[in-house]
Amino acid sequence: MPNRLKNKIAIITGAARGIGAKSAELFAAEGAAVAIWDVNAERGNTVAQQIQSAGDTAIFCKCDVTDATQIKDAAQHITSELGTPNVLFNNAGIAVVGELEHISEADWDRQYAVNVKSIYLVSRAIVPLMREAGGGAIINMASESAYVGFPMHPAYTSSKAAVVHLTRSMAVRYAEDNIRVNSLCPGTINTELYQEFIAQQDDPEAVNREIEAMHPLGIGEPEDIAWAAVYLASDESRYMTGAPMLVEGGILSL
Ligand code: NAD
């Protein structure tokens, strides 16, 4: 039986679909008890039920990761249902598309609230619990966009660069608490988020071809990233902290 995450109690935010949902499935299959936090209750419950049907452990909790009150309630929920969390995957994210001159202030603020401020809010609630548990691992979802100045979504790219650096700061601070903090930087992954982004382009097929050609290994699948998250959550990565883990199909080697 696979057990790379035996004795791990994991929170995965934004796990109702896409990379988060696949990570929840693989984390649970590797022995973790998983709490899925998402705003999408219907899809989140479905993911939890599928994991339970496979004989693994998962619960769903409706939680908007930009809302401190909901995060506090969700933290109490996981602690009473599964135990004290020792893994946190801050995966929830949105992609605001639009050139700098055309993005509204509200969209800019929303981009940073979901992609960056949520990491502060959720980690603020969970770090004291992890410390109490003797340590843990935090994974913050960044992106290839942290390193590439994609012109069509400056709010998104800059938010992901902020995640990489927030991670470094957290890693240095919490090493003494035996809490490791790493960021994960995927290339372009075939999820609904990506399909929605492509659909907003004037010529979706041409943009898809262009993006595929930018990656020596083409466009990736959620599983490609979920396995990297399993590694970062596991004790196999015990000497890694503050690192941006690149799983980007080679785009940054061009
Ligand atoms: P997705 O849109 O398929 O899934 C994101 C999930 O986050 C959804 O279930 C959504 O309901 C949830 N979510 C959004 N706002 C939330 C909030 N305020 N509170 C709680 N949950 C919320 O996206 P994905 O493609 O699986 O991406 C997951 C993460 O990976 C994101 O942070 C994204 O920026 C990052 N990423 C994706 C790609 C890609 O190409 N797909 C590449 C690099 C990084």
Coordinates of C-alpha atoms and ligand atoms in Angstrom, one line a residue:
M1 CA 0.0 0.0 0.0
P2 CA 1.4 3.5 -0.9
N3 CA 2.2 5.4 2.3
R4 CA 4.4 8.3 1.4
L5 CA 2.1 10.6 3.4
K6 CA 1.2 8.2 6.3
N7 CA 0.3 10.2 9.5
K8 CA -0.1 13.4 7.5
I9 CA -3.2 15.5 8.1
A10 CA -3.5 17.8 5.1
I11 CA -5.4 20.9 4.1
I12 CA -5.6 21.6 0.4
T13 CA -7.3 24.9 -0.6
G14 CA -9.0 25.2 -4.0
A15 CA -9.3 21.4 -4.2
A16 CA -12.8 21.2 -5.7
R17 CA -11.3 20.9 -9.2
G18 CA -8.1 21.1 -11.2
I19 CA -4.6 20.7 -9.7
G20 CA -6.1 20.8 -6.1
A21 CA -8.6 18.0 -6.8
K22 CA -5.9 15.8 -8.3
S23 CA -3.6 16.6 -5.3
A24 CA -6.3 15.7 -2.8
E25 CA -6.8 12.3 -4.6
L26 CA -3.0 11.5 -4.6
F27 CA -2.4 12.8 -1.1
A28 CA -5.2 10.5 0.2
A29 CA -4.0 7.6 -1.9
E30 CA -0.6 8.1 -0.3
G31 CA -2.1 7.8 3.2
A32 CA -2.9 11.4 4.2
A33 CA -6.2 12.4 5.7
V34 CA -7.3 15.3 3.6
A35 CA -9.5 18.4 4.2
I36 CA -10.7 20.0 1.0
W37 CA -11.3 23.8 1.4
D38 CA -13.1 25.5 -1.5
V39 CA -15.9 28.0 -2.3
N40 CA -17.4 25.4 -4.7
A41 CA -19.4 23.1 -2.3
E42 CA -20.9 20.9 -5.0
R43 CA -17.6 20.0 -6.7
G44 CA -15.7 19.9 -3.4
N45 CA -18.2 17.4 -1.9
T46 CA -17.9 15.3 -5.0
V47 CA -14.1 15.1 -4.8
A48 CA -14.3 14.2 -1.1
Q49 CA -16.9 11.4 -1.9
Q50 CA -14.8 10.0 -4.7
I51 CA -11.8 9.8 -2.4
Q52 CA -14.0 8.1 0.3
S53 CA -15.3 5.6 -2.3
A54 CA -11.7 4.6 -3.0
G55 CA -11.3 3.8 0.7
D56 CA -9.2 6.8 1.5
T57 CA -9.9 9.7 3.9
A58 CA -11.2 13.1 2.9
I59 CA -13.6 15.7 4.2
F60 CA -15.0 18.9 2.5
C61 CA -15.4 22.2 4.2
K62 CA -16.8 25.3 2.4
C63 CA -14.3 28.0 2.9
D64 CA -13.5 31.3 1.1
V65 CA -9.7 31.6 1.8
T66 CA -10.0 35.4 1.6
D67 CA -12.3 35.4 4.7
A68 CA -10.6 35.2 8.1
T69 CA -13.8 34.1 9.9
Q70 CA -14.5 31.2 7.5
I71 CA -10.8 30.1 7.8
K72 CA -11.1 30.1 11.6
D73 CA -14.2 27.9 11.4
A74 CA -12.6 25.6 8.8
A75 CA -9.5 25.2 11.1
Q76 CA -11.8 24.1 13.9
H77 CA -13.6 21.7 11.6
I78 CA -10.4 19.9 10.5
T79 CA -9.0 19.7 14.0
S80 CA -12.2 18.1 15.4
E81 CA -12.8 15.8 12.4
L82 CA -9.3 14.7 11.4
G83 CA -6.8 16.0 14.1
T84 CA -4.2 18.8 14.1
P85 CA -3.0 19.6 10.5
N86 CA 0.7 19.1 9.7
V87 CA 0.5 19.8 5.9
L88 CA -1.0 22.9 4.3
F89 CA -1.2 23.2 0.5
N90 CA -2.2 26.8 -0.3
N91 CA -3.4 26.0 -3.8
A92 CA -6.5 28.2 -4.4
G93 CA -6.0 30.8 -7.1
I94 CA -7.7 32.8 -9.8
A95 CA -6.3 34.4 -13.0
V96 CA -7.3 37.9 -13.8
V97 CA -6.7 38.5 -17.5
G98 CA -6.1 41.9 -19.0
E99 CA -3.4 44.4 -19.7
L100 CA -2.4 46.8 -17.0
E101 CA -4.4 49.7 -18.5
H102 CA -7.6 47.7 -18.8
I103 CA -7.7 46.0 -15.4
S104 CA -10.2 47.5 -12.9
E105 CA -8.9 48.3 -9.4
A106 CA -11.5 45.8 -8.0
D107 CA -10.1 43.0 -10.2
W108 CA -6.5 43.9 -9.3
D109 CA -7.4 43.8 -5.6
R110 CA -9.3 40.5 -6.0
Q111 CA -6.3 38.9 -7.8
Y112 CA -4.1 39.7 -4.9
A113 CA -6.7 38.8 -2.2
V114 CA -7.1 35.3 -3.6
N115 CA -3.5 34.5 -4.7
V116 CA -1.5 36.3 -2.0
K117 CA -3.4 37.6 1.0
S118 CA -5.1 34.2 1.4
I119 CA -1.7 32.6 2.0
Y120 CA -1.1 35.0 4.8
L121 CA -4.6 34.5 6.3
V122 CA -4.7 30.7 6.1
S123 CA -1.1 30.3 7.3
R124 CA -1.7 32.7 10.1
A125 CA -4.5 30.4 11.3
I126 CA -2.6 27.1 10.7
V127 CA 1.0 27.8 11.7
P128 CA 0.2 27.8 15.5
L129 CA -1.5 24.4 15.1
M130 CA 1.5 23.0 13.2
R131 CA 3.9 24.3 15.8
E132 CA 1.8 22.6 18.5
A133 CA 1.9 19.4 16.4
G134 CA 5.8 19.5 16.3
G135 CA 6.1 20.8 12.8
G136 CA 4.9 20.4 9.3
A137 CA 5.1 21.3 5.6
I138 CA 3.5 24.3 3.8
I139 CA 3.3 24.4 0.0
N140 CA 2.4 27.7 -1.6
M141 CA 1.1 27.6 -5.2
A142 CA 3.1 30.0 -7.4
S143 CA 3.6 29.6 -11.2
E144 CA 6.0 29.8 -14.1
S145 CA 4.4 33.3 -14.4
A146 CA 6.5 34.3 -11.4
Y147 CA 9.5 34.2 -13.7
V148 CA 8.0 35.1 -17.1
G149 CA 6.6 38.5 -17.9
F150 CA 3.6 37.3 -19.7
P151 CA 2.1 40.5 -21.1
M152 CA -1.6 39.5 -21.0
H153 CA -2.0 39.2 -17.2
P154 CA 0.3 41.4 -15.2
A155 CA -1.8 41.2 -12.1
Y156 CA -1.5 37.3 -12.1
T157 CA 2.2 37.2 -12.9
S158 CA 3.1 39.7 -10.2
S159 CA 0.9 38.0 -7.6
K160 CA 2.8 34.7 -8.3
A161 CA 6.2 36.4 -7.9
A162 CA 4.9 37.7 -4.5
V163 CA 4.1 34.1 -3.5
V164 CA 7.6 32.9 -4.3
H165 CA 9.1 35.6 -2.0
L166 CA 6.5 35.4 0.7
T167 CA 7.5 31.7 0.8
R168 CA 11.1 32.5 1.4
S169 CA 10.3 34.8 4.2
M170 CA 8.0 32.2 5.9
A171 CA 10.7 29.5 5.4
V172 CA 13.4 31.4 7.2
R173 CA 11.0 32.4 10.0
Y174 CA 9.5 29.0 10.7
A175 CA 12.5 26.7 10.3
E176 CA 13.0 26.8 14.0
D177 CA 9.5 25.5 14.5
N178 CA 10.3 22.5 12.2
I179 CA 7.9 23.9 9.6
R180 CA 9.2 23.8 6.0
V181 CA 7.7 26.2 3.4
N182 CA 8.2 25.8 -0.3
S183 CA 6.6 27.2 -3.4
L184 CA 5.5 25.2 -6.4
C185 CA 5.8 26.7 -9.9
P186 CA 3.9 24.8 -12.5
G187 CA 4.1 25.4 -16.3
T188 CA 0.9 25.6 -18.2
I189 CA -1.5 22.9 -17.0
N190 CA -4.6 21.7 -18.7
T191 CA -7.3 22.6 -16.2
E192 CA -10.6 24.5 -16.4
L193 CA -8.8 27.6 -15.3
Y194 CA -6.5 27.3 -18.4
Q195 CA -9.5 26.5 -20.7
E196 CA -11.3 29.6 -19.3
F197 CA -8.2 31.7 -20.0
I198 CA -7.9 30.4 -23.5
A199 CA -11.6 31.0 -24.2
Q200 CA -11.1 34.7 -23.4
Q201 CA -8.6 35.2 -26.2
D202 CA -9.5 36.6 -29.6
D203 CA -8.1 33.4 -31.3
P204 CA -8.1 30.7 -28.7
E205 CA -6.7 28.0 -30.9
A206 CA -3.7 30.1 -32.0
V207 CA -3.0 31.2 -28.4
N208 CA -3.2 27.5 -27.3
R209 CA -0.7 26.5 -30.0
E210 CA 1.6 29.4 -29.1
I211 CA 1.6 28.5 -25.4
E212 CA 2.2 24.8 -26.1
A213 CA 5.1 25.7 -28.3
M214 CA 6.7 27.8 -25.5
H215 CA 7.0 24.7 -23.4
P216 CA 9.6 22.1 -24.6
L217 CA 7.4 19.3 -23.0
G218 CA 4.1 20.9 -24.1
I219 CA 1.2 21.6 -21.8
G220 CA 1.1 19.5 -18.6
E221 CA -1.7 17.6 -16.8
P222 CA -2.8 18.2 -13.1
E223 CA -1.1 14.9 -12.1
D224 CA 2.3 16.3 -13.2
I225 CA 1.9 19.0 -10.5
A226 CA 0.1 16.8 -7.9
W227 CA 3.0 14.4 -7.7
A228 CA 5.4 17.3 -7.0
A229 CA 3.1 18.4 -4.2
V230 CA 3.1 14.9 -2.7
Y231 CA 7.0 15.1 -2.6
L232 CA 6.9 18.6 -1.0
A233 CA 4.4 17.4 1.6
S234 CA 6.3 14.2 2.4
D235 CA 9.4 13.8 4.6
E236 CA 11.3 12.9 1.4
S237 CA 11.8 16.7 0.9
R238 CA 12.9 17.2 4.5
Y239 CA 16.0 19.3 3.6
M240 CA 14.1 21.6 1.3
T241 CA 12.7 24.9 2.5
G242 CA 12.2 28.3 0.8
A243 CA 12.6 26.7 -2.6
P244 CA 10.6 27.5 -5.7
M245 CA 10.1 24.0 -7.2
L246 CA 9.9 24.4 -11.0
V247 CA 7.7 21.8 -12.7
E248 CA 7.3 23.9 -15.9
G249 CA 7.9 21.6 -18.9
G250 CA 11.2 23.4 -19.6
I251 CA 9.9 26.9 -20.4
L252 CA 12.5 28.5 -18.2
S253 CA 15.3 26.8 -20.0
L254 CA 14.6 28.4 -23.3
Ligands
NAD1 P1 -8.9 25.8 -11.1 O1 -9.6 27.1 -11.4 O2 -9.3 24.6 -11.9 O3 -9.1 25.5 -9.5 C1 -9.0 26.5 -8.6 C2 -9.9 26.2 -7.4 O4 -9.7 27.2 -6.4 C3 -11.4 26.1 -7.8 O5 -12.0 24.9 -7.3 C4 -12.0 27.3 -7.1 O6 -13.3 27.2 -6.7 C5 -11.0 27.5 -5.9 N1 -11.0 28.9 -5.4 C6 -11.0 30.1 -6.1 N2 -11.1 31.1 -5.3 C7 -11.2 30.6 -4.0 C8 -11.4 31.2 -2.7 N3 -11.5 32.5 -2.6 N4 -11.5 30.4 -1.7 C9 -11.4 29.0 -1.8 N5 -11.3 28.4 -3.0 C10 -11.2 29.2 -4.1 O7 -7.4 26.2 -11.2 P2 -6.0 25.3 -11.4 O8 -5.6 25.4 -12.8 O9 -6.2 23.9 -10.8 O10 -5.0 26.1 -10.5 C11 -4.7 25.8 -9.2 C12 -3.6 26.7 -8.7 O11 -2.5 26.5 -9.6 C13 -3.9 28.2 -8.8 O12 -3.3 28.9 -7.7 C14 -3.2 28.6 -10.1 O13 -2.9 30.0 -10.2 C15 -2.0 27.7 -10.1 N6 -1.4 27.5 -11.4 C16 -2.2 27.0 -12.4 C17 -1.6 26.8 -13.7 C18 -2.4 26.3 -14.9 O14 -1.9 26.4 -16.0 N7 -3.5 25.7 -14.7 C19 -0.2 27.1 -13.9 C20 0.5 27.6 -12.8 C21 -0.1 27.8 -11.6

